[in-house]
CSV table of C-alpha atoms and ligand atoms in Angstrom, one decimal:
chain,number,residue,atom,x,y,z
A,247,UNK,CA,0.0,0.0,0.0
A,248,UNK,CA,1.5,2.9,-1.1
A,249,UNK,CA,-0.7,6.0,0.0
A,250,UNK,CA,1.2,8.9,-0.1
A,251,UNK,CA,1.3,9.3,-4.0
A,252,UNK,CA,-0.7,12.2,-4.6
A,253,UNK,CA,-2.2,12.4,-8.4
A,254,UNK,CA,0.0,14.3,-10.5
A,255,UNK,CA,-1.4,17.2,-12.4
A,256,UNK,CA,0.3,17.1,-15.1
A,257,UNK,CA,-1.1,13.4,-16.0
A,258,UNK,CA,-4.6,14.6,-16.0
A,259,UNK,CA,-3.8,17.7,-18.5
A,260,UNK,CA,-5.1,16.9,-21.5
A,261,UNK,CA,-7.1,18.0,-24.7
A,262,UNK,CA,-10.0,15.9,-25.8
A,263,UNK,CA,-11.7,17.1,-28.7
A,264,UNK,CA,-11.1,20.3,-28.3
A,265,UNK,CA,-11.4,21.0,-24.6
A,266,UNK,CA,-9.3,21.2,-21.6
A,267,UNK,CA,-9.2,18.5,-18.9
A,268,UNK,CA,-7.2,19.1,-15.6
A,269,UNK,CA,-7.0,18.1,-12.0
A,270,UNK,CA,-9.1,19.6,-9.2
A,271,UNK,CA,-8.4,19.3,-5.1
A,272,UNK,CA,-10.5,20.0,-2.6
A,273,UNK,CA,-9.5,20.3,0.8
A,274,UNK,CA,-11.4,20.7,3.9
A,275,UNK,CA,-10.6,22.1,7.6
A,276,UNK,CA,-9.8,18.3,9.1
A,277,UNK,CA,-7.3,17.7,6.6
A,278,UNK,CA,-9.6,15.9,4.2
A,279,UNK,CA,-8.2,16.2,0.4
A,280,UNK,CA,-10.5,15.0,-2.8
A,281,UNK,CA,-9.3,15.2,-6.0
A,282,UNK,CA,-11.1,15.3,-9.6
A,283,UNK,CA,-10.8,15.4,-12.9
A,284,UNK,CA,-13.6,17.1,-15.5
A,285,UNK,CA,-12.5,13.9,-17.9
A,286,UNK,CA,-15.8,12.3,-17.0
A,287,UNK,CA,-16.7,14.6,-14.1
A,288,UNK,CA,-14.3,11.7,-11.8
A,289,UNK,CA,-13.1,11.6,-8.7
A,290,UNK,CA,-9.6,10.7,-8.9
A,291,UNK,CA,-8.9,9.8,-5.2
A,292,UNK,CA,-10.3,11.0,-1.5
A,293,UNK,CA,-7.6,11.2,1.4
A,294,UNK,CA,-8.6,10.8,5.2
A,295,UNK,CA,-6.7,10.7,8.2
A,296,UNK,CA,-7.3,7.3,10.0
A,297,UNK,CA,-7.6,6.9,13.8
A,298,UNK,CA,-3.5,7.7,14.3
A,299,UNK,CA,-3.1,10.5,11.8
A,300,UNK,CA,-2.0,9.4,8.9
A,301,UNK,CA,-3.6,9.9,5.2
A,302,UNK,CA,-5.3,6.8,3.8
A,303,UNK,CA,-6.9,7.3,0.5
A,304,UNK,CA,-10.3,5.6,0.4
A,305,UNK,CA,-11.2,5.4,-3.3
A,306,UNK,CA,-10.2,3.5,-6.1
A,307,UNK,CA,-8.7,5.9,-9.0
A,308,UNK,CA,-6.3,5.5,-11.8
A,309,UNK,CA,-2.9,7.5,-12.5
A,310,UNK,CA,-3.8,9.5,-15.4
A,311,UNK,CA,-7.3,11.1,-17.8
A,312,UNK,CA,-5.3,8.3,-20.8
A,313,UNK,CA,-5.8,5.4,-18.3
A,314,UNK,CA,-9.2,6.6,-17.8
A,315,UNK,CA,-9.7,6.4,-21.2
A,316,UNK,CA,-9.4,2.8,-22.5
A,317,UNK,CA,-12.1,0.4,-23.2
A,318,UNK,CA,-12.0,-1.3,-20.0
A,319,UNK,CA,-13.2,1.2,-17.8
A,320,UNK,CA,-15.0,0.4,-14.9
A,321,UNK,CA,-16.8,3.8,-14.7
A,322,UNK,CA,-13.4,4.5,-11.8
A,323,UNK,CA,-15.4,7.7,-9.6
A,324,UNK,CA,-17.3,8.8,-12.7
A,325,UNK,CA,-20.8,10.6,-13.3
A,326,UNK,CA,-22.8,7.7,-14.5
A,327,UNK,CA,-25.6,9.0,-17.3
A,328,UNK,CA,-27.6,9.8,-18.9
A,329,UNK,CA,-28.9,6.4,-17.6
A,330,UNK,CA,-26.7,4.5,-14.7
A,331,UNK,CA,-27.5,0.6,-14.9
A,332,UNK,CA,-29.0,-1.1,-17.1
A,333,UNK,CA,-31.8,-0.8,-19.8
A,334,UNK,CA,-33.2,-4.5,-21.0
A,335,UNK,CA,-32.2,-4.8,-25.0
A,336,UNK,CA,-30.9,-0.7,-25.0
A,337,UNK,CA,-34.7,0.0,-26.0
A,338,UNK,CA,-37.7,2.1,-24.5
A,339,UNK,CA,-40.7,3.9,-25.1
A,340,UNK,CA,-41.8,7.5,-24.9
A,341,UNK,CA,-45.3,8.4,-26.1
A,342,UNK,CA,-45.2,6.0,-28.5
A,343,UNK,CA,-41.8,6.2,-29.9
A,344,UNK,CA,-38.9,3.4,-29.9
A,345,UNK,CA,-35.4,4.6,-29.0
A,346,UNK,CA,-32.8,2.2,-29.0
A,347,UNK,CA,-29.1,2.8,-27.6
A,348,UNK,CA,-25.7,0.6,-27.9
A,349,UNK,CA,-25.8,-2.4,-26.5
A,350,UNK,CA,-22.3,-2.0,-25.2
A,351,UNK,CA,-23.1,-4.6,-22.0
A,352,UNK,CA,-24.9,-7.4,-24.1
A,353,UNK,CA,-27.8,-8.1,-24.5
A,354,UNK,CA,-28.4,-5.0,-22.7
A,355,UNK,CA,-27.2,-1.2,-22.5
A,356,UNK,CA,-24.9,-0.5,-19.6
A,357,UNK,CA,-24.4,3.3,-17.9
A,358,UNK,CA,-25.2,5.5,-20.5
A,359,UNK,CA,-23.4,4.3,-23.5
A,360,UNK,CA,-20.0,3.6,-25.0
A,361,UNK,CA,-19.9,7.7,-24.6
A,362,UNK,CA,-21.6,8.2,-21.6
A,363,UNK,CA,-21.4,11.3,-19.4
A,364,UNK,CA,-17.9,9.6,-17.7
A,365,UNK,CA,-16.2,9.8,-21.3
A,366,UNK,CA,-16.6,13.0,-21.8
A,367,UNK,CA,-15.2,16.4,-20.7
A,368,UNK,CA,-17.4,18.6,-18.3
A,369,UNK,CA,-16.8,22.1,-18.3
A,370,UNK,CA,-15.7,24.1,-14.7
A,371,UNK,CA,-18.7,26.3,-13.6
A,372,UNK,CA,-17.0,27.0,-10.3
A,373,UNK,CA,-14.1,25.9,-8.4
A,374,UNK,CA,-13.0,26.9,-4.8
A,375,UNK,CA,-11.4,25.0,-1.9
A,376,UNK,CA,-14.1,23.6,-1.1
A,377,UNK,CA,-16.3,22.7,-4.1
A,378,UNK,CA,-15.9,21.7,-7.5
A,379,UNK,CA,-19.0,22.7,-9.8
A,380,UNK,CA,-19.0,20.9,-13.5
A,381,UNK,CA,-21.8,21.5,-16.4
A,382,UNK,CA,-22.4,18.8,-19.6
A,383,UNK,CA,-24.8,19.9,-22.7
A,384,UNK,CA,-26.1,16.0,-23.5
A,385,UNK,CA,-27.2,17.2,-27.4
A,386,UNK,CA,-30.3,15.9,-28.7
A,387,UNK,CA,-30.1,12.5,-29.9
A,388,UNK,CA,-26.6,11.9,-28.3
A,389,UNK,CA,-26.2,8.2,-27.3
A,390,UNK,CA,-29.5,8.1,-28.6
A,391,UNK,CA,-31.6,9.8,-25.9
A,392,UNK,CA,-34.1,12.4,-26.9
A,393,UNK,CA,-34.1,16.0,-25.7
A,394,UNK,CA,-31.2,18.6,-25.6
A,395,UNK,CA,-30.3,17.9,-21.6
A,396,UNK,CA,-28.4,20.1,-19.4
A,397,UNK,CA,-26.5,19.3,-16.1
A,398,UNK,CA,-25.3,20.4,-13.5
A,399,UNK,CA,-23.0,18.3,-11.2
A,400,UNK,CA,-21.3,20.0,-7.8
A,401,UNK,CA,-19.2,18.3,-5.7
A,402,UNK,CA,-18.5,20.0,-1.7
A,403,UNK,CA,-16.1,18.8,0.7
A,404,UNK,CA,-17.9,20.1,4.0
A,405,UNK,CA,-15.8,20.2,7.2
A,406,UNK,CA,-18.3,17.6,8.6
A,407,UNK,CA,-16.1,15.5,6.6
A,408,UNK,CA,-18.9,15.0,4.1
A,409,UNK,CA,-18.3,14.4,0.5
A,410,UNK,CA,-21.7,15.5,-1.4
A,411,UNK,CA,-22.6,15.5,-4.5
A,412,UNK,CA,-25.8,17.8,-5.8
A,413,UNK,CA,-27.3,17.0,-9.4
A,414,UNK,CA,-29.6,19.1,-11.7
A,415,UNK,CA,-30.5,19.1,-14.9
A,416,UNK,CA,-33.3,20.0,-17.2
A,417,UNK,CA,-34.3,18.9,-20.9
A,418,UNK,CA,-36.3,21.0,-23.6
A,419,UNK,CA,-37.9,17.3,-24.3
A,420,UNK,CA,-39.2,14.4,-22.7
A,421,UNK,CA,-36.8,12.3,-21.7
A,422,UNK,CA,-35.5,9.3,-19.2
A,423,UNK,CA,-32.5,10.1,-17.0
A,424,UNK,CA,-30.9,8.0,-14.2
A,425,UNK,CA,-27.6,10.0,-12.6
A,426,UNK,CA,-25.3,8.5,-10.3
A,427,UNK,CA,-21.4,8.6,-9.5
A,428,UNK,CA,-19.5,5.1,-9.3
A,429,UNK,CA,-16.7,5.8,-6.9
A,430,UNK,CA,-15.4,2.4,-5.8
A,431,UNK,CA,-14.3,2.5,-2.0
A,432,UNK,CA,-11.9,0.7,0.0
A,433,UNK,CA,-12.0,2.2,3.4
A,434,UNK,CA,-8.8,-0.2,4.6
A,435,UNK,CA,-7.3,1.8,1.8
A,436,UNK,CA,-6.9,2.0,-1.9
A,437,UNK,CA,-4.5,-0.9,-2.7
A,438,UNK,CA,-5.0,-3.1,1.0
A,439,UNK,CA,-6.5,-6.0,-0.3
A,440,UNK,CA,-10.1,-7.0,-0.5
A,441,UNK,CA,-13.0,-5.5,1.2
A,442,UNK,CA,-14.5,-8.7,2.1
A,443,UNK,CA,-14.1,-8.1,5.7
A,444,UNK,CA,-15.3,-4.8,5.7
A,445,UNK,CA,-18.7,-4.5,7.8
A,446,UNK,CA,-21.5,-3.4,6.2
A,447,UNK,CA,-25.4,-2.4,6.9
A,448,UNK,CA,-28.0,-1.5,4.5
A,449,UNK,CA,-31.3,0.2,5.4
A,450,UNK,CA,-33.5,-1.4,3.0
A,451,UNK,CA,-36.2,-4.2,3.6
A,452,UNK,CA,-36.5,-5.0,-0.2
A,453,UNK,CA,-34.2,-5.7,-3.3
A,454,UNK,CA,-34.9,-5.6,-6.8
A,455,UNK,CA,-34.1,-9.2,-7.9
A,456,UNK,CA,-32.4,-10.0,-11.8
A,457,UNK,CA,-32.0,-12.0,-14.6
A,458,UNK,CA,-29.3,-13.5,-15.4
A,459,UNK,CA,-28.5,-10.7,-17.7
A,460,UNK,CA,-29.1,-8.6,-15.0
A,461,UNK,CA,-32.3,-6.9,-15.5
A,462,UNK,CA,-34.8,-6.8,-12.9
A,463,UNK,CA,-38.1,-8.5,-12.9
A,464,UNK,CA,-39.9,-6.0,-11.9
A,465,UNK,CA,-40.5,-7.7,-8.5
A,466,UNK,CA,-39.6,-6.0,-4.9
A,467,UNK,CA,-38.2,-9.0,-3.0
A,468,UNK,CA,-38.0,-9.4,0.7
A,469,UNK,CA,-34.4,-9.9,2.3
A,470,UNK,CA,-35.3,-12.3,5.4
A,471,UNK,CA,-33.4,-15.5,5.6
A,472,UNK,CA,-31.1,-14.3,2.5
A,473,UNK,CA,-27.3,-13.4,1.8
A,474,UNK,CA,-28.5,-9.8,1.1
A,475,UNK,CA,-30.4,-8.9,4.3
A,476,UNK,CA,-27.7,-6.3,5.3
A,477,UNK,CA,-30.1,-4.6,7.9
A,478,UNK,CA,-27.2,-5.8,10.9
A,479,UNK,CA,-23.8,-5.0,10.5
A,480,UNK,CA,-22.5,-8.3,8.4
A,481,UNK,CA,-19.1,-8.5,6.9
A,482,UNK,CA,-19.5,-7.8,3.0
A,483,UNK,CA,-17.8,-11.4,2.0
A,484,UNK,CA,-19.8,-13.0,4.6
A,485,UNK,CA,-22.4,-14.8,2.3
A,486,UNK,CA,-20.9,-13.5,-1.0
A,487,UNK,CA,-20.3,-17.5,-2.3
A,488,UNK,CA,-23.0,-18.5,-1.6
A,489,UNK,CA,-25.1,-20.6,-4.1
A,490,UNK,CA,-27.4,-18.7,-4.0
A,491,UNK,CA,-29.5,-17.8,-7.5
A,492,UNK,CA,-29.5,-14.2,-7.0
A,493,UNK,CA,-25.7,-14.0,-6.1
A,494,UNK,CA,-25.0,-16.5,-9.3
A,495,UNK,CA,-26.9,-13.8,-11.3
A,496,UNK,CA,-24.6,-10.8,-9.6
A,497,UNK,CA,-21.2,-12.6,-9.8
A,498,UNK,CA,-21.4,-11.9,-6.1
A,499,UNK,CA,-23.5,-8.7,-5.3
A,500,UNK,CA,-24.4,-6.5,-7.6
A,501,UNK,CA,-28.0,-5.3,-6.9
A,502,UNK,CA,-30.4,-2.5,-6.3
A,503,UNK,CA,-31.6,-2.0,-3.1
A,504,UNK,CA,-35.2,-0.3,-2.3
A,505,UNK,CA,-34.6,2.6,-0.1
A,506,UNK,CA,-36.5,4.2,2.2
A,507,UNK,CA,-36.6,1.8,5.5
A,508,UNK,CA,-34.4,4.8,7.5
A,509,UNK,CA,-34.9,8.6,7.3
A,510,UNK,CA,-31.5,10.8,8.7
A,511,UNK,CA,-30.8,14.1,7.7
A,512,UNK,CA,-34.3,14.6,6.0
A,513,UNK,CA,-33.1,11.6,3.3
A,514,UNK,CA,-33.0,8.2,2.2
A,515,UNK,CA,-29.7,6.5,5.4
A,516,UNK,CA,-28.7,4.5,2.5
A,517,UNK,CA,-25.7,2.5,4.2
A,518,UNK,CA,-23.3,2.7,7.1
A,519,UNK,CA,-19.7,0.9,6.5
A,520,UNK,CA,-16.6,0.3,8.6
A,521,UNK,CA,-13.1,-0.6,7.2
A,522,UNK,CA,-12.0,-3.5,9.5
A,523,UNK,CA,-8.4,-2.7,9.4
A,524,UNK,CA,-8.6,1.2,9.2
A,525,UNK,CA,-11.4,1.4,11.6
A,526,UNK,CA,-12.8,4.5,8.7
A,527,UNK,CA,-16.5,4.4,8.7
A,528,UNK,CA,-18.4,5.6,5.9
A,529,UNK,CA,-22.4,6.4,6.2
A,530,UNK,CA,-24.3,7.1,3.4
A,531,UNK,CA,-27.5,9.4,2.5
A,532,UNK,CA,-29.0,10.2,-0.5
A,533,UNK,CA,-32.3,11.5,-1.9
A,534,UNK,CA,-32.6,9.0,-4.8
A,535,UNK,CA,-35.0,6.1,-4.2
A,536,UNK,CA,-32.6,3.3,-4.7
A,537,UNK,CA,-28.7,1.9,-4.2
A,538,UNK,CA,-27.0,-0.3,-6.3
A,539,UNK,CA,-24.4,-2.4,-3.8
A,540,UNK,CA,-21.6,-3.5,-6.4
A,541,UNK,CA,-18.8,-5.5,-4.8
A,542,UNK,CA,-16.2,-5.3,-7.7
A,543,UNK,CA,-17.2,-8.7,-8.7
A,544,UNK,CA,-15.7,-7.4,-12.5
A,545,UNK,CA,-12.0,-6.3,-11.4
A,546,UNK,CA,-9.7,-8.0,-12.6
A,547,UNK,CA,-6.1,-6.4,-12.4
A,548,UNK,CA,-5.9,-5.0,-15.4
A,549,UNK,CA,-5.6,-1.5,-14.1
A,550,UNK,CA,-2.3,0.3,-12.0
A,551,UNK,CA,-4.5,2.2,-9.2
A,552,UNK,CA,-3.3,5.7,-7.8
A,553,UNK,CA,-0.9,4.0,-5.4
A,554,UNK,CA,0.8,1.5,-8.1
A,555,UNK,CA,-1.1,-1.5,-6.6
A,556,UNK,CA,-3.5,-3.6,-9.6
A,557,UNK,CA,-7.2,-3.2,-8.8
A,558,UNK,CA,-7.7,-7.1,-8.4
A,559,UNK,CA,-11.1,-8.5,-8.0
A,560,UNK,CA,-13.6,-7.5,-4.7
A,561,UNK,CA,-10.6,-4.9,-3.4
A,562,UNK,CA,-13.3,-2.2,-3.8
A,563,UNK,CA,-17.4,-1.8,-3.2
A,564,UNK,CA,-20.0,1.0,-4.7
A,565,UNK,CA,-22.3,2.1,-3.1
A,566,UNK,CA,-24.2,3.6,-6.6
A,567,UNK,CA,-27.2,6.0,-5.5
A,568,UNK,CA,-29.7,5.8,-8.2
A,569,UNK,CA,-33.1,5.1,-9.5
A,570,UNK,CA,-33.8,1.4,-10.1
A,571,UNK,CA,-32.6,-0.4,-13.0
A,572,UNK,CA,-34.2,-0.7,-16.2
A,573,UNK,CA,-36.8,2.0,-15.0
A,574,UNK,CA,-38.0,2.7,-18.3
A,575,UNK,CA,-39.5,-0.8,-18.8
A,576,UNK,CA,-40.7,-1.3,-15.5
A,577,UNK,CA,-44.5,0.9,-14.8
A,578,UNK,CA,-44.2,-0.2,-11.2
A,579,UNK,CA,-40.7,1.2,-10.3
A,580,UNK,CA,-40.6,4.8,-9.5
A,581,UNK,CA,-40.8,7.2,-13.0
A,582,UNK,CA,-37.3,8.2,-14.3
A,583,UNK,CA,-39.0,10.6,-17.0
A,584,UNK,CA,-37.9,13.9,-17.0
A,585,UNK,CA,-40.0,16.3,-18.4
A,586,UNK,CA,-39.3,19.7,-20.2
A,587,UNK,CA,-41.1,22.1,-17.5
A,588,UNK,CA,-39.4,20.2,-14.4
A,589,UNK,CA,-36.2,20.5,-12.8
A,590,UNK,CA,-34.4,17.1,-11.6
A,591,UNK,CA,-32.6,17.3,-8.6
A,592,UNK,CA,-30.7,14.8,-6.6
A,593,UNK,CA,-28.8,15.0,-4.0
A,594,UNK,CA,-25.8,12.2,-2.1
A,595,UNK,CA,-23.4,12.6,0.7
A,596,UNK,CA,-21.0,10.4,1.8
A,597,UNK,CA,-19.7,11.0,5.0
A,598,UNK,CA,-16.6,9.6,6.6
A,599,UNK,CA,-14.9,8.8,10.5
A,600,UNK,CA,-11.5,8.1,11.5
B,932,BGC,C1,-23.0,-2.6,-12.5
B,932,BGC,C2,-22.1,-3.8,-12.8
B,932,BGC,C3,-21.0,-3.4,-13.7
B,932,BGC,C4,-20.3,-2.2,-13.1
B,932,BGC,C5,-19.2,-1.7,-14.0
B,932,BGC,C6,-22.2,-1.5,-11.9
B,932,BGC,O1,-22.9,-0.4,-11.6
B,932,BGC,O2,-24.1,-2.9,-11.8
B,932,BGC,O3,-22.8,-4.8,-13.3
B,932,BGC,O4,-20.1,-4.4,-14.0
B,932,BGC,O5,-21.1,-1.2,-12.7
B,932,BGC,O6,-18.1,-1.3,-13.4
């Protein structure tokens, strides 16, 4: 574990089709340091001090916007849209009309496209030492959603040692939209091994059970007497072998949870974790309806993380804060159409403890 290697700037200078990607920090009061690039509106890596002082970084991030940029990215602290998770067959309806995106995740379309919002390069609205604020004009017909859609993304680092993250946008046509960030954590540590041990609990009664392509049913399932009632502290790698269908489906877990179970700070208490090493805890709030739990099931080791170590499978967790999956085909799940005259809004902190 090699900590202590701060992102260098100059690796995340770049110029993609014409405009300027860079490096942002944030720092906060308690020493509390997060770093972003506007190459897919990403954070890059999130510093804490642990319980004897010293900076751990708890977020999985690569060395440079070029790393960032080949095919096998795994979304690394991006802005996930316009729709995170998955849409059965890439297809929907909207008064009538057939779209149809890539299937870039088959049989299915996967976060938004092969040049979804974390490919591309959001423009700096604001930046101060304590918030980043980031803008993307989605043009009609891009990635082949309807409606000219504009949005708004602003990251704070509060000296509550909150990370938040505050969405808006607003379309001059009807539209679907499903926004989320996929920061990977490891709160041992970026680099420290798996998160298997870490200890997790999930304040949902209900799950969103999948195919095994990984679209819902439509179904809200109960969690009693299953590997994914998280509503005690568990370890994460508890139960995550199990034979279990569901976890067959997931290549471990990989699911939407129904929020909702737990109000705190007039939201959605989406999670709390604990690093078992570290002893970092991370609690989780959000106004969005639903979580998607992703335990890295996909990582393979094909990526050099921040501090040199490979990004082997498990050895980081999302905690995705989203509408449910495949929304779109799905009447009974909560609406993700936008329409022109409304203003979405959205609204995720993650808070951390030494
Ligand atoms: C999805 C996984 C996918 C991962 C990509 C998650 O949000 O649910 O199935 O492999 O993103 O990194």
């Amino acid at each position: 574990m090699n900590n202590l290697i701060f992102p260098d700037a100059v690796c995340y200078q770049t110029n993609i089709k014409g405009k300027k990607t860079n490096l942002y920090v944030l720092e906060n009061n308690n020493g509390m340091k997060a770093y972003f690039t506007n190459f897919g509106g990403r954070l890059v890596a999130l510093y804490l001090p642990n319980r004897d002082g010293n900076l751990v970084n708890v977020t999985l991030g690569l060395q440079s916007v070029a790393a960032y940029q080949k095919p096998t990215d795994v979304y690394y602290g991006a802005i996930v849209g316009r729709f995170a998770n998955r849409i059965a067959k890439g297809t929907f309806g909207i008064d009538g009309k057939t779209y149809q995106l890539a299937i870039n995740n088959a049989p299915n379309a996967l976060h938004g496209g092969k040049e979804g919002f974390h490919q591309v390069v959001w423009e700096v609205i604001n930046y101060d030492a304590q918030s980043l604020a980031l803008f993307y004009l989605s043009k009609d017909g891009e990635e082949g959603f309807p409606g000219n859609l504009a949005v708004n993304v602003v990251y704070s680092l509060t000296d509550d040692n909150e990370l938040t993250i505050s969405y808006e946008a607003k379309t001059d046509r009807k539209t679907i939209l499903n926004l989320t960030n996929h920061a990977y954590f490891n709160l041992n540590g970026e680099g420290s091994g798996t998160i298997l041990n870490h200890q997790l609990q999930l304040f949902a009664d209900e799950f969103t059970p999948i195919d095994k392509t990984s679209i819902p049913f439509g179904n809200l399932q109960g969690l009693t007497n299953t590997p994914f009632d998280f509503r005690a502290m568990t370890a994460i790698g508890a139960r995550i072998d199990e034979p279990h269908e569901q976890l067959l489906f997931g290549n471990g877990y990989d699911h939407n949870y129904v929020l909702g179970a737990k109000k705190e700070k007039g939201m959605n208490k989406v999670a709390k974790v604990k690093g078992d090493i570290s002893g970092i805890e991370m609690d989780v709030y959000t106004t969005e309806p639903g979580v998607q739990l992703y335990t890295g099931n996909y990582l393979a080791g094909v990526h050099t993380l921040n501090g040199g170590e490979k990004d082997y499978r498990r050895t980081g967790f999302c905690l995705e804060t989203q509408h449910f999956p495949d929304s779109p085909n799905q009447p009974h799940f909560p609406t993700t159409i936008l329409q022109p005259e409304a203003i979405f809004k959205s609204h995720t902190i993650y808070q951390f403890s030494a």
